[in-house]
Short mmCIF file of C-alpha atoms in Angstrom, two decimals:
data_model
loop_
_atom_site.label_atom_id
_atom_site.label_comp_id
_atom_site.label_asym_id
_atom_site.label_seq_id
_atom_site.Cartn_x
_atom_site.Cartn_y
_atom_site.Cartn_z
CA LEU A 22 22.48 -76.70 -32.53
CA GLY A 23 22.97 -74.44 -29.57
CA THR A 24 24.34 -71.61 -31.75
CA HIS A 25 22.59 -68.24 -31.68
CA VAL A 26 21.38 -66.99 -35.05
CA SER A 27 23.51 -63.89 -34.62
CA GLU A 28 26.62 -66.08 -34.91
CA LEU A 29 25.59 -67.33 -38.32
CA LEU A 30 24.27 -64.18 -40.07
CA ALA A 31 25.86 -61.09 -41.15
CA GLU A 32 24.77 -57.90 -39.31
CA ASP A 33 22.63 -56.59 -42.18
CA GLN A 34 20.91 -59.87 -42.79
CA LEU A 35 20.18 -60.28 -39.10
CA ALA A 36 18.66 -56.80 -38.90
CA SER A 37 16.57 -57.45 -42.03
CA GLY A 38 15.28 -60.78 -40.56
CA GLN A 39 14.42 -59.18 -37.32
CA ALA A 40 12.59 -56.34 -38.98
CA SER A 41 10.42 -58.85 -40.97
CA ILE A 42 9.52 -60.78 -37.82
CA GLN A 43 8.67 -57.59 -35.93
CA GLN A 44 6.48 -56.47 -38.82
CA LEU A 45 4.75 -59.81 -38.79
CA ILE A 46 4.00 -59.54 -35.10
CA ALA A 47 2.77 -56.03 -35.50
CA GLU A 48 0.38 -56.72 -38.29
CA SER A 49 -2.68 -58.49 -36.90
CA ASP A 50 -3.91 -59.64 -40.30
CA ARG A 51 -0.73 -61.56 -41.14
CA GLN A 52 0.18 -65.02 -39.81
CA GLU A 53 3.25 -65.84 -41.65
CA THR A 54 6.27 -64.42 -43.60
CA THR A 55 9.33 -65.64 -45.52
CA VAL A 56 12.86 -64.30 -45.14
CA ASP A 57 15.73 -65.09 -47.60
CA MET A 58 19.33 -65.01 -46.23
CA ALA A 59 22.78 -66.42 -46.76
CA VAL A 60 24.85 -68.10 -44.16
CA VAL A 61 28.51 -69.23 -43.97
CA ARG A 62 28.99 -72.75 -42.71
CA SER A 63 31.77 -73.92 -40.51
CA ASP A 64 33.79 -75.18 -43.56
CA GLY A 65 33.68 -71.66 -45.06
CA THR A 66 31.09 -72.45 -47.86
CA GLU A 67 28.12 -70.14 -48.21
CA ARG A 68 24.54 -71.42 -48.51
CA GLU A 69 21.38 -69.58 -49.42
CA LEU A 70 18.41 -70.15 -47.17
CA SER A 71 14.65 -69.44 -47.23
CA VAL A 72 13.11 -69.31 -43.84
CA HIS A 73 9.29 -69.45 -43.50
CA TYR A 74 8.02 -68.05 -40.10
CA SER A 75 4.53 -68.71 -38.72
CA LEU A 76 3.05 -67.05 -35.64
CA LEU A 77 2.07 -69.30 -32.73
CA GLU A 78 -0.97 -68.11 -30.76
CA GLY A 79 -2.20 -69.08 -27.33
CA PRO A 80 -5.82 -69.89 -26.39
CA ASP A 81 -6.47 -66.26 -25.66
CA GLY A 82 -5.24 -65.29 -29.12
CA GLY A 83 -2.06 -63.77 -27.65
CA TYR A 84 1.38 -64.28 -29.23
CA LEU A 85 3.36 -67.19 -27.84
CA GLY A 86 6.28 -67.46 -30.29
CA LEU A 87 7.37 -68.28 -33.82
CA LEU A 88 7.65 -71.54 -35.75
CA GLY A 89 10.35 -71.35 -38.41
CA VAL A 90 10.91 -73.81 -41.28
CA THR A 91 14.26 -73.41 -43.05
CA ARG A 92 15.03 -74.62 -46.56
CA ASP A 93 18.40 -74.65 -48.38
CA VAL A 94 17.69 -73.03 -51.77
CA THR A 95 21.31 -72.67 -52.93
CA GLU A 96 21.00 -75.05 -55.81
CA ARG A 97 17.53 -73.77 -56.83
CA ASN A 98 18.83 -70.18 -56.89
CA GLU A 99 21.95 -71.25 -58.89
CA ARG A 100 19.71 -72.91 -61.49
CA LYS A 101 17.55 -69.75 -61.66
CA ARG A 102 20.70 -67.66 -62.35
CA GLU A 103 21.95 -70.04 -64.98
CA LEU A 104 18.65 -70.03 -66.71
CA GLU A 105 18.46 -66.15 -66.70
CA ARG A 106 21.76 -66.18 -68.65
CA TYR A 107 20.22 -68.18 -71.42
CA LYS A 108 17.16 -66.03 -71.64
CA GLN A 109 19.15 -63.44 -73.72
CA LEU A 110 20.32 -66.14 -76.11
CA PHE A 111 16.70 -67.33 -76.35
CA ASP A 112 15.78 -63.83 -77.59
CA ASN A 113 18.38 -64.02 -80.36
CA LEU A 114 17.29 -67.46 -81.49
CA VAL A 115 13.66 -66.31 -81.72
CA GLY A 116 14.78 -63.51 -84.02
CA SER A 117 16.79 -65.81 -86.29
CA PHE A 118 14.06 -68.64 -86.31
CA PRO A 119 10.77 -66.97 -87.34
CA GLY A 120 8.90 -70.04 -88.76
CA GLY A 121 7.73 -71.64 -85.54
CA GLY A 122 7.89 -71.34 -81.82
CA VAL A 123 10.66 -71.42 -79.26
CA PHE A 124 10.14 -72.26 -75.57
CA LEU A 125 12.45 -72.10 -72.57
CA PHE A 126 11.47 -74.22 -69.50
CA ASP A 127 12.89 -74.60 -66.05
CA GLU A 128 13.57 -77.70 -63.83
CA ASP A 129 9.89 -77.88 -62.90
CA MET A 130 8.83 -77.95 -66.55
CA GLN A 131 7.37 -74.45 -66.13
CA PHE A 132 7.77 -72.18 -69.16
CA VAL A 133 9.90 -69.08 -68.48
CA GLU A 134 10.05 -67.77 -72.05
CA ALA A 135 8.02 -68.26 -75.15
CA GLY A 136 8.22 -66.65 -78.55
CA GLY A 137 8.07 -67.14 -82.33
CA GLN A 138 5.58 -66.23 -85.08
CA ASP A 139 3.47 -69.37 -84.56
CA LEU A 140 2.30 -68.38 -81.13
CA ALA A 141 -0.14 -65.86 -82.55
CA ARG A 142 -0.89 -68.19 -85.44
CA VAL A 143 -2.31 -70.81 -83.08
CA GLY A 144 -4.05 -68.26 -80.91
CA LEU A 145 -1.48 -68.02 -78.05
CA GLU A 146 0.39 -65.10 -76.50
CA ALA A 147 3.61 -65.36 -74.53
CA ALA A 148 1.60 -64.35 -71.44
CA ASP A 149 -0.62 -67.42 -71.87
CA VAL A 150 2.44 -69.69 -71.74
CA VAL A 151 4.97 -68.25 -69.38
CA GLY A 152 4.52 -69.48 -65.80
CA ASN A 153 2.49 -72.51 -66.79
CA SER A 154 3.35 -76.11 -67.50
CA PRO A 155 2.55 -77.87 -70.80
CA SER A 156 -0.63 -79.43 -69.30
CA GLU A 157 -1.88 -75.93 -68.50
CA VAL A 158 -1.28 -74.62 -72.02
CA PHE A 159 -1.77 -77.57 -74.49
CA PRO A 160 -4.41 -80.34 -74.83
CA PRO A 161 -3.66 -83.58 -72.95
CA GLU A 162 -2.25 -85.44 -75.97
CA ASN A 163 0.20 -82.63 -76.79
CA ALA A 164 1.12 -81.98 -73.16
CA GLU A 165 1.85 -85.66 -72.52
CA ARG A 166 4.38 -85.81 -75.36
CA LEU A 167 5.94 -82.55 -74.30
CA GLU A 168 6.29 -83.50 -70.72
CA ASP A 169 8.01 -86.85 -71.72
CA ALA A 170 10.45 -84.99 -73.96
CA TYR A 171 11.04 -82.29 -71.32
CA SER A 172 11.76 -84.97 -68.64
CA ASP A 173 14.43 -86.44 -70.93
CA ALA A 174 15.96 -83.07 -71.57
CA LEU A 175 16.24 -82.41 -67.85
CA GLU A 176 18.11 -85.70 -67.64
CA GLY A 177 20.55 -84.52 -70.35
CA ARG A 178 18.95 -86.24 -73.31
CA GLN A 179 17.74 -84.69 -76.63
CA ARG A 180 14.45 -85.56 -78.24
CA THR A 181 12.97 -84.92 -81.70
CA PHE A 182 9.35 -85.78 -82.70
CA GLU A 183 6.47 -84.68 -84.91
CA ASP A 184 3.24 -83.24 -83.44
CA SER A 185 0.20 -81.27 -84.57
CA PHE A 186 -1.50 -78.37 -82.87
CA GLY A 187 -4.03 -75.73 -83.89
CA GLY A 188 -4.36 -77.19 -87.33
CA TYR A 189 -0.57 -77.06 -88.12
CA ASP A 190 2.08 -79.69 -88.24
CA TYR A 191 5.39 -79.27 -86.39
CA VAL A 192 8.75 -80.93 -85.95
CA VAL A 193 9.74 -80.41 -82.33
CA GLN A 194 13.21 -80.69 -80.95
CA VAL A 195 13.83 -80.48 -77.15
CA LEU A 196 17.42 -79.73 -76.01
CA PRO A 197 18.90 -79.80 -72.57
CA ILE A 198 20.54 -76.58 -71.22
CA GLU A 199 23.54 -77.41 -69.14
CA ASN A 200 25.47 -75.47 -66.60
CA VAL A 201 29.34 -75.23 -66.45
CA GLU A 202 29.46 -78.58 -64.66
CA GLY A 203 27.57 -80.35 -67.43
CA ASP A 204 24.33 -80.80 -65.46
CA ALA A 205 21.02 -80.17 -67.21
CA VAL A 206 19.34 -77.29 -65.37
CA ALA A 207 16.63 -76.38 -67.81
CA GLY A 208 15.65 -76.98 -71.45
CA MET A 209 14.74 -75.46 -74.76
CA ALA A 210 11.99 -76.63 -77.15
CA VAL A 211 12.03 -75.56 -80.77
CA ALA A 212 8.95 -76.18 -82.86
CA GLN A 213 9.16 -75.73 -86.59
CA ASN A 214 6.06 -75.43 -88.59
CA VAL A 215 6.29 -77.87 -91.55
CA THR A 216 2.66 -77.77 -92.74
CA GLU A 217 3.26 -76.15 -96.22
CA ARG A 218 6.80 -77.21 -96.97
CA ARG A 219 5.70 -79.66 -99.66
CA ASP A 220 3.51 -77.04 -101.42
CA ARG A 221 6.05 -74.37 -102.19
CA GLU A 222 9.68 -75.04 -103.30
CA ARG A 223 11.05 -71.86 -101.77
CA GLU A 224 9.32 -72.46 -98.48
CA LEU A 225 10.69 -75.96 -98.51
CA GLU A 226 14.23 -74.62 -98.95
CA GLU A 227 13.85 -72.14 -96.17
CA THR A 228 12.24 -74.64 -93.88
CA THR A 229 14.94 -77.20 -94.52
CA GLU A 230 17.56 -74.64 -93.76
CA ARG A 231 15.91 -73.65 -90.53
CA LEU A 232 15.51 -77.35 -89.59
CA LYS A 233 19.21 -77.90 -90.17
CA LEU A 234 20.25 -74.80 -88.25
CA ALA A 235 17.87 -75.02 -85.37
CA LEU A 236 16.53 -78.56 -85.13
CA GLU A 237 19.28 -81.02 -85.88
CA GLY A 238 21.43 -81.74 -82.93
CA ALA A 239 24.64 -81.38 -84.85
CA ASN A 240 23.74 -77.87 -86.13
CA ILE A 241 23.31 -76.04 -82.86
CA GLY A 242 26.15 -76.02 -80.35
CA VAL A 243 26.56 -74.16 -77.08
CA TRP A 244 29.87 -72.84 -75.68
CA ASP A 245 30.65 -71.32 -72.31
CA TRP A 246 33.93 -69.38 -72.05
CA ASN A 247 35.70 -68.52 -68.75
CA ILE A 248 37.58 -65.60 -70.12
CA GLU A 249 39.90 -65.37 -67.10
CA THR A 250 41.17 -69.00 -67.28
CA GLY A 251 40.74 -69.62 -70.97
CA ASP A 252 38.52 -72.66 -70.29
CA VAL A 253 35.66 -73.17 -72.77
CA ARG A 254 33.00 -75.77 -72.35
CA PHE A 255 31.91 -77.06 -75.74
CA ASP A 256 28.74 -79.20 -75.63
CA GLU A 257 28.35 -82.39 -77.56
CA ARG A 258 26.52 -80.71 -80.37
CA TRP A 259 29.41 -78.21 -80.84
CA THR A 260 32.04 -80.95 -81.15
CA GLY A 261 29.83 -83.32 -83.11
CA MET A 262 29.22 -80.64 -85.70
CA LEU A 263 32.91 -80.89 -86.52
CA GLY A 264 33.03 -84.72 -86.58
CA TYR A 265 34.59 -85.08 -83.05
CA ASP A 266 33.42 -87.16 -80.14
CA HIS A 267 32.88 -84.96 -77.06
CA GLY A 268 36.05 -86.13 -75.31
CA GLU A 269 38.37 -85.64 -78.32
CA LEU A 270 38.83 -81.88 -78.10
CA GLU A 271 40.44 -80.05 -75.08
CA HIS A 272 37.99 -77.59 -73.64
CA ARG A 273 40.28 -74.60 -74.01
CA LEU A 274 40.19 -71.35 -76.06
CA GLU A 275 43.26 -72.49 -77.82
CA THR A 276 41.24 -75.36 -79.34
CA TRP A 277 38.91 -72.94 -81.01
CA GLU A 278 41.76 -70.70 -82.23
CA ASP A 279 43.43 -73.71 -83.75
CA LEU A 280 40.30 -74.78 -85.61
CA VAL A 281 39.43 -71.31 -87.12
CA HIS A 282 40.54 -70.82 -90.68
CA PRO A 283 43.76 -68.68 -90.79
CA ASP A 284 42.01 -66.12 -93.09
CA ASP A 285 39.16 -65.65 -90.52
CA ILE A 286 40.84 -65.50 -87.14
CA ASP A 287 41.74 -61.81 -87.21
CA GLU A 288 38.21 -60.71 -88.01
CA ALA A 289 36.84 -63.09 -85.39
CA TRP A 290 39.02 -61.65 -82.65
CA GLU A 291 38.30 -58.00 -83.77
CA THR A 292 34.47 -58.82 -83.49
CA ILE A 293 34.98 -60.29 -80.09
CA GLN A 294 37.05 -57.27 -78.96
CA ARG A 295 34.40 -54.86 -80.14
CA HIS A 296 31.82 -56.74 -78.04
CA PHE A 297 34.20 -56.72 -75.03
CA ASP A 298 34.52 -52.93 -75.45
CA GLY A 299 30.74 -52.47 -75.40
CA GLU A 300 30.46 -51.41 -79.04
CA THR A 301 27.94 -54.16 -79.77
CA ASP A 302 25.14 -55.79 -77.85
CA MET A 303 25.91 -59.24 -79.21
CA TYR A 304 28.96 -60.87 -80.74
CA GLU A 305 28.18 -62.20 -84.13
CA CYS A 306 30.68 -63.54 -86.60
CA ASP A 307 30.67 -65.91 -89.55
CA HIS A 308 33.91 -67.84 -89.94
CA ARG A 309 35.16 -71.24 -90.97
CA LEU A 310 36.17 -74.14 -88.58
CA ARG A 311 38.21 -77.12 -89.51
CA THR A 312 36.57 -80.46 -89.04
CA LYS A 313 38.14 -83.74 -88.02
CA SER A 314 38.36 -84.85 -91.71
CA GLY A 315 40.33 -81.63 -92.47
CA ASP A 316 37.74 -79.68 -94.53
CA TYR A 317 36.08 -76.52 -93.34
CA ARG A 318 32.55 -75.66 -92.35
CA TRP A 319 31.03 -72.17 -92.30
CA ILE A 320 29.88 -71.32 -88.77
CA ARG A 321 27.75 -68.46 -87.49
CA ASP A 322 28.89 -67.72 -84.01
CA LEU A 323 26.62 -65.74 -81.70
CA GLY A 324 27.33 -64.85 -78.04
CA ARG A 325 27.14 -62.32 -75.27
CA VAL A 326 29.23 -61.34 -72.24
CA PHE A 327 27.21 -62.24 -69.08
CA GLU A 328 29.70 -61.34 -66.34
CA ARG A 329 32.04 -58.43 -65.91
CA ASP A 330 34.22 -57.39 -62.93
CA GLU A 331 33.90 -54.13 -61.12
CA ASP A 332 36.09 -52.45 -63.82
CA GLY A 333 33.91 -53.63 -66.59
CA GLU A 334 36.28 -56.36 -67.83
CA ALA A 335 34.56 -59.33 -69.34
CA LEU A 336 34.69 -62.45 -67.16
CA ARG A 337 32.31 -64.91 -68.91
CA MET A 338 30.84 -65.23 -72.33
CA VAL A 339 28.22 -67.74 -73.47
CA GLY A 340 27.12 -68.29 -77.01
CA ILE A 341 25.59 -70.59 -79.65
CA HIS A 342 27.18 -72.04 -82.79
CA GLN A 343 25.27 -72.70 -86.04
CA ASP A 344 26.46 -74.49 -89.22
CA ILE A 345 25.57 -72.22 -92.28
CA THR A 346 27.76 -73.99 -94.88
CA GLU A 347 25.04 -74.84 -97.29
CA ARG A 348 23.63 -71.29 -97.29
CA LYS A 349 27.12 -69.89 -97.77
CA GLU A 350 27.70 -72.23 -100.78
CA ARG A 351 24.38 -71.33 -102.36
CA GLN A 352 25.26 -67.62 -101.84
CA GLN A 353 28.63 -68.15 -103.50
CA GLU A 354 26.98 -69.94 -106.41
CA LEU A 355 24.54 -67.10 -106.96
CA GLU A 356 27.43 -64.60 -106.85
CA ALA A 357 29.37 -66.64 -109.40
CA GLN A 358 26.32 -66.78 -111.70
CA HIS A 359 25.87 -63.08 -111.38
CA GLU A 360 29.46 -62.42 -112.28
CA GLU A 361 29.18 -64.70 -115.23
CA LEU A 362 26.04 -62.92 -116.41
CA GLU A 363 27.67 -59.49 -116.09
CA THR A 364 30.69 -60.80 -118.16
CA LEU A 365 28.36 -62.18 -120.90
CA THR A 366 26.47 -58.86 -120.90
CA GLN A 367 29.73 -56.90 -121.41
CA ILE A 368 30.83 -59.21 -124.21
CA HIS A 369 27.43 -58.79 -125.88
CA VAL A 370 27.82 -54.89 -125.71
CA LEU A 371 31.32 -55.05 -127.22
CA ILE A 372 29.98 -57.28 -130.08
CA GLN A 373 27.15 -54.83 -130.72
#
C-alpha cells in the first residue's frame, strides 16, 4: 500500500499498461480491458498478474476514474506452460495408439487436446471436443463417470473403468500429469475400443498389446530430465514397471544408466545425442532395463527436448516409457522360426 505502480513494474510493462488504459478511455464503445504483467515482490520473487480495469462514469456520463481488480495468475500460467510441454508427447501417443481415443484435459477438466481413430468412428471431431468439458461433449451418464475419474486424476490418483459410447465398448484409463514437484496439473484419458476383441484372434492380440502398453499403469511411465543437474524425475509407473517402489530408486541420470543393459547403453546415448544435435524431432530408442529381480525388460523410450539455452544446448527433456517385452519376444520367436524354415529348405534342396 502507498507504493506507486511505477515502482513495481518494469518500464516497458508500465508503458504497455498505460497504453491499454488510454485506449480504453479513448474508445467510447469499450467499458473494460485486461492487462497482463509481471511484478517483482520485496523478497525478490516474481509474480504474474492479470489486472481487469473498468471505467467509472459520473451521472453526466463523463469519465471519473478506473476500478482495477488484480489477480495473481502465476500458478495458473505455470500449469498452462507445463501442460503445453505434454501436448507434443500427446501427439506421439496418438500416433502409436490408433485403436481408440486419447484426451488431454486441464485443471478445470476442459479438453485441450483430442485425437485417435475412434473420434470419427463415434461422430466426433477434435474441434467438437477441445475447449469443452465432458458434460458438453458426452451424454450425462458418460460425462458423470469421466468427471469423477478426472477429479481423481487431478488429485494424483489413477482410474480405470469400462464404458460404452456411440455403440462401442471401451476400456478407459485416466492418468494424472504431474509437474517436476510431483503435483498433478492436468490429466490424460486413454480410451481403448474393445468391442470386437473376442471376434478376431489377431485383433485380440493387438488390442491386448495396446492395453498393456497404453492402459496398464505399470506399462506407461513418465520421466522428466533436468539435463544441467542430472536430476531425473521417474513417476510411480516408471519405477513400478521395473518392480521397484517409488522411493527405492534415486532420481538421477546415473540410476537409468546403471539399469540399462550393457549391450544397449552406447546405442541409447548415440540416439539421445542425435536428438540433442537436432538430427531428429523425437528421441526414440528400444533398450533393455534391469528389474529389481535381476531380469531385463524391453523398453521403448520416447522423449523430446523442451527447453534449450540461448546457444541451443538442451536443458530439459521429458519422455514416456513403454514396456514392449512381449512384442519383442514374439518377434524373436518369429525370426527363429523363419531361420529354422530356411535351414530346412536348404537341407531339402541339398537332398534333392
